[in-house]
N, CA, C and O of each residue as an XYZ file, in Angstrom:
372
protein
N      98.679    125.489    100.761
C      97.884    124.540    100.020
C      96.406    124.893    100.129
O      95.612    124.377     99.342
N      96.002    125.736    101.052
C      94.593    126.019    101.263
C      93.960    124.921    102.080
O      94.627    123.980    102.510
N      92.641    125.051    102.293
C      91.934    124.052    103.083
C      91.610    122.852    102.191
O      90.887    122.976    101.202
N      92.146    121.715    102.550
C      91.861    120.461    101.849
C      91.520    119.412    102.896
O      91.914    119.538    104.055
N      90.792    118.382    102.495
C      90.440    117.331    103.451
C      91.663    116.558    103.940
O      92.714    116.541    103.299
N      91.494    115.931    105.074
C      92.494    115.002    105.604
C      91.982    113.587    105.392
O      90.778    113.333    105.431
N      92.921    112.663    105.165
C      92.564    111.270    104.946
C      93.463    110.373    105.777
O      94.638    110.674    105.992
N      92.892    109.257    106.247
C      93.655    108.229    106.945
C      93.804    107.027    106.027
O      92.841    106.571    105.411
N      95.024    106.527    105.948
C      95.301    105.278    105.243
C      95.515    104.233    106.333
O      96.474    104.310    107.101
N      94.620    103.266    106.390
C      94.688    102.214    107.410
C      95.510    101.055    106.879
O      95.234    100.532    105.800
N      96.525    100.653    107.644
C      97.376     99.538    107.255
C      97.594     98.605    108.440
O      97.445     98.994    109.598
N      97.948     97.374    108.121
C      98.312     96.397    109.147
C      99.812     96.531    109.428
O     100.612     96.648    108.500
N     100.185     96.513    110.697
C     101.603     96.528    111.079
C     101.765     95.687    112.338
O     101.433     96.127    113.439
N     102.274     94.482    112.165
C     102.453     93.556    113.285
C     103.417     94.135    114.316
O     104.330     94.888    113.976
N     103.207     93.783    115.549
C     104.110     94.243    116.617
C     105.549     93.854    116.309
O     106.477     94.616    116.578
N     105.728     92.668    115.746
C     107.086     92.204    115.441
C     107.742     93.035    114.341
O     108.964     93.010    114.196
N     106.939     93.774    113.561
C     107.484     94.597    112.490
C     107.394     96.081    112.760
O     107.585     96.892    111.853
N     107.103     96.449    114.004
C     106.882     97.852    114.336
C     108.096     98.736    114.059
O     107.950     99.941    113.853
N     109.285     98.150    114.053
C     110.478     98.944    113.768
C     110.493     99.429    112.317
O     111.300    100.292    111.969
N     109.622     98.893    111.470
C     109.529     99.313    110.066
C     108.727    100.594    109.896
O     108.647    101.133    108.792
N     108.136    101.084    110.973
C     107.285    102.272    110.866
C     108.047    103.478    110.331
O     107.519    104.208    109.491
N     109.250    103.703    110.786
C     110.037    104.843    110.327
C     110.276    104.796    108.832
O     110.213    105.825    108.158
N     110.549    103.613    108.307
C     110.739    103.446    106.866
C     109.441    103.708    106.113
O     109.455    104.322    105.047
N     108.330    103.251    106.656
C     107.030    103.502    106.027
C     106.734    105.005    106.008
O     106.235    105.528    105.011
N     107.037    105.687    107.095
C     106.859    107.151    107.127
C     107.692    107.816    106.034
O     107.209    108.701    105.328
N     108.935    107.388    105.900
C     109.815    107.980    104.896
C     109.255    107.761    103.495
O     109.260    108.679    102.674
N     108.773    106.552    103.219
C     108.210    106.253    101.908
C     106.934    107.055    101.648
O     106.710    107.529    100.534
N     106.098    107.203    102.680
C     104.862    107.984    102.534
C     105.185    109.451    102.250
O     104.568    110.074    101.386
N     106.144    109.988    102.973
C     106.555    111.387    102.765
C     107.115    111.574    101.362
O     106.795    112.551    100.685
N     107.933    110.655    100.937
C     108.536    110.720     99.609
C     107.483    110.606     98.508
O     107.535    111.345     97.525
N     106.536    109.696     98.661
C     105.474    109.523     97.665
C     104.614    110.778     97.565
O     104.271    111.209     96.465
N     104.264    111.363     98.703
C     103.462    112.592     98.686
C     104.237    113.722     98.015
O     103.666    114.482     97.233
N     105.521    113.840     98.307
C     106.341    114.891     97.701
C     106.435    114.692     96.189
O     106.368    115.656     95.426
N     106.591    113.445     95.762
C     106.675    113.160     94.326
C     105.381    113.550     93.620
O     105.418    114.179     92.563
N     104.241    113.183     94.195
C     102.957    113.529     93.585
C     102.723    115.038     93.608
O     102.163    115.595     92.663
N     103.147    115.694     94.676
C     103.003    117.153     94.761
C     103.842    117.841     93.680
O     103.404    118.820     93.076
N     105.031    117.327     93.447
C     105.881    117.898     92.397
C     105.248    117.750     91.024
O     105.510    118.548     90.124
N     104.415    116.731     90.863
C     103.741    116.498     89.578
C     102.406    117.240     89.503
O     101.660    117.078     88.537
N     102.100    118.060     90.528
C     100.901    118.886     90.483
C      99.737    118.459     91.349
O      98.731    119.166     91.393
N      99.826    117.332     92.041
C      98.735    116.897     92.920
C      98.782    117.682     94.227
O      99.855    118.020     94.727
N      97.613    117.963     94.766
C      97.539    118.643     96.060
C      97.545    117.579     97.154
O      96.512    116.981     97.457
N      98.712    117.352     97.739
C      98.860    116.326     98.782
C     100.041    116.664     99.675
O     101.049    117.216     99.233
N      99.885    116.316    100.949
C     100.953    116.503    101.938
C     100.840    115.385    102.962
O      99.752    115.105    103.465
N     101.966    114.742    103.273
C     101.995    113.716    104.325
C     102.085    114.427    105.666
O     102.949    115.280    105.867
N     101.193    114.077    106.579
C     101.138    114.720    107.897
C     101.886    113.911    108.944
O     102.622    114.479    109.752
N     101.711    112.600    108.944
C     102.358    111.746    109.936
C     101.617    110.431    110.076
O     100.687    110.144    109.323
N     102.041    109.629    111.052
C     101.392    108.335    111.264
C     101.132    108.111    112.746
O     101.757    108.716    113.616
N     100.184    107.217    112.993
C      99.843    106.810    114.356
C      99.791    105.289    114.378
O      99.077    104.670    113.589
N     100.554    104.697    115.289
C     100.599    103.238    115.413
C      99.812    102.817    116.640
O      99.970    103.397    117.715
N      98.959    101.802    116.480
C      98.161    101.247    117.576
C      98.626     99.810    117.775
O      98.083     98.895    117.155
N      99.639     99.595    118.644
C     100.230     98.262    118.795
C      99.229     97.180    119.192
O      99.302     96.056    118.694
N      98.303     97.509    120.078
C      97.352     96.503    120.551
C      96.530     95.929    119.397
O      96.201     94.743    119.401
N      96.197     96.765    118.410
C      95.408     96.323    117.262
C      96.270     96.005    116.043
O      95.759     95.574    115.009
N      97.570     96.219    116.169
C      98.513     96.017    115.072
C      98.075     96.787    113.821
O      98.091     96.262    112.708
N      97.685     98.045    114.041
C      97.240     98.916    112.962
C      98.107    100.170    112.944
O      98.540    100.653    113.989
N      98.351    100.686    111.753
C      99.081    101.934    111.603
C      98.283    102.813    110.653
O      97.894    102.375    109.570
N      98.043    104.041    111.058
C      97.263    104.989    110.279
C      98.181    106.106    109.789
O      98.874    106.747    110.580
N      98.178    106.326    108.490
C      98.976    107.381    107.880
C      98.037    108.508    107.498
O      97.026    108.277    106.834
N      98.359    109.721    107.908
C      97.508    110.872    107.659
C      98.084    111.728    106.540
O      99.265    112.076    106.536
N      97.215    112.054    105.598
C      97.566    112.925    104.484
C      96.531    114.035    104.381
O      95.353    113.807    104.654
N      96.949    115.217    103.995
C      96.045    116.270    103.552
C      96.114    116.214    102.039
O      97.203    116.247    101.467
N      94.963    116.128    101.381
C      94.974    115.982     99.925
C      93.659    116.454     99.329
O      92.645    116.585    100.015
N      93.713    116.704     98.027
C      92.540    117.175     97.303
C      91.476    116.083     97.165
O      90.289    116.390     97.056
N      91.891    114.804     97.168
C      90.927    113.717     97.018
C      91.483    112.415     97.568
O      92.688    112.268     97.771
N      90.586    111.481     97.801
C      91.010    110.162     98.277
C      91.776    109.420     97.189
O      92.632    108.590     97.496
N      91.480    109.706     95.924
C      92.206    109.061     94.824
C      93.694    109.404     94.864
O      94.539    108.540     94.628
N      94.010    110.654     95.160
C      95.411    111.073     95.249
C      96.093    110.347     96.402
O      97.245    109.929     96.286
N      95.382    110.202     97.507
C      95.939    109.502     98.676
C      96.157    108.028     98.352
O      97.174    107.453     98.741
N      95.227    107.419     97.653
C      95.402    106.017     97.254
C      96.642    105.840     96.376
O      97.383    104.869     96.526
N      96.862    106.793     95.453
C      98.060    106.729     94.613
C      99.323    106.850     95.449
O     100.302    106.145     95.207
N      99.301    107.750     96.442
C     100.474    107.909     97.316
C     100.725    106.630     98.104
O     101.869    106.198     98.240
N      99.658    106.021     98.625
C      99.800    104.780     99.389
C     100.386    103.673     98.521
O     101.263    102.930     98.963
N      99.902    103.564     97.289
C     100.428    102.553     96.371
C     101.901    102.813     96.064
O     102.726    101.901     96.098
N     102.214    104.073     95.764
C     103.589    104.449     95.443
C     104.531    104.152     96.613
O     105.681    103.760     96.411
N     104.031    104.343     97.837
C     104.830    104.113     99.040
C     104.834    102.643     99.463
O     105.577    102.267    100.369
N     104.016    101.810     98.821
C     103.950    100.396     99.189
C     103.330    100.167    100.552
O     103.757     99.276    101.287
N     102.322    100.965    100.900
C     101.727    100.867    102.236
C     100.693     99.753    102.372
O     100.295     99.434    103.493
N     100.246     99.154    101.277
C      99.249     98.080    101.326
C      98.029     98.511    102.151
O      97.694     97.901    103.166
N      97.388     99.563    101.688
C      96.244    100.147    102.397
C      95.081     99.167    102.479
O      94.702     98.547    101.486
N      94.527     99.038    103.667
C      93.316     98.258    103.853
C      92.118     99.113    103.445
O      91.149     98.622    102.864
N      92.211    100.410    103.767
C      91.190    101.356    103.344
C      91.730    102.778    103.469
O      92.703    103.035    104.178
N      91.071    103.689    102.764
C      91.395    105.113    102.819
C      90.093    105.828    103.138
O      89.106    105.688    102.415
N      90.091    106.594    104.220
C      88.868    107.283    104.644
C      89.164    108.740    104.992
O      90.252    109.079    105.458
N      88.168    109.589    104.752
C      88.306    110.988    105.136
C      88.242    111.097    106.655
O      87.493    110.370    107.307
N      89.031    112.009    107.208
C      89.052    112.243    108.653
C      88.970    113.743    108.888
O      89.484    114.527    108.091
N      88.329    114.142    109.969
C      88.213    115.555    110.286
C      88.882    115.792    111.635
O      88.298    115.497    112.678
N      90.116    116.329    111.619
C      90.829    116.618    112.870
C      90.116    117.715    113.661
O      89.406    118.536    113.080
N      90.298    117.730    114.964
C      89.698    118.781    115.780
C      90.263    120.130    115.348
O      91.450    120.250    115.042
N      89.403    121.139    115.328
C      89.819    122.478    114.971
C      89.946    122.716    113.483
O      90.382    123.791    113.070
N      89.577    121.744    112.667
C      89.672    121.906    111.208
C      88.288    121.761    110.608
O      87.635    120.728    110.759
N      87.853    122.799    109.932
C      86.539    122.753    109.301
C      86.597    121.930    108.023
O      87.622    121.897    107.341
N      85.514    121.281    107.709
C      85.439    120.546    106.439
C      85.323    121.549    105.308
O      84.590    122.531    105.430
N      86.034    121.321    104.204
C      85.919    122.226    103.052
C      84.561    122.137    102.403
O      84.299    122.832    101.422
């Protein structure tokens, strides 16, 4: 895919619903794959759950935040926000 930015999709995930994380991951992966098949540059990387804050962050590598927002909508993630993130060891494009 080349060097593309990484983005975090911030979502709320209550402790009582934490078992739904696996399903959310599956939907995020599926949405990214669907958009990629249609020509968008996007890949689902994974998620990180922070139980104390009841937050779940989904990481995507994508050409733009707009593509990530479409993936989040398609996956039903109810994004609170989408922000660019720079992982360690990865240069910004």
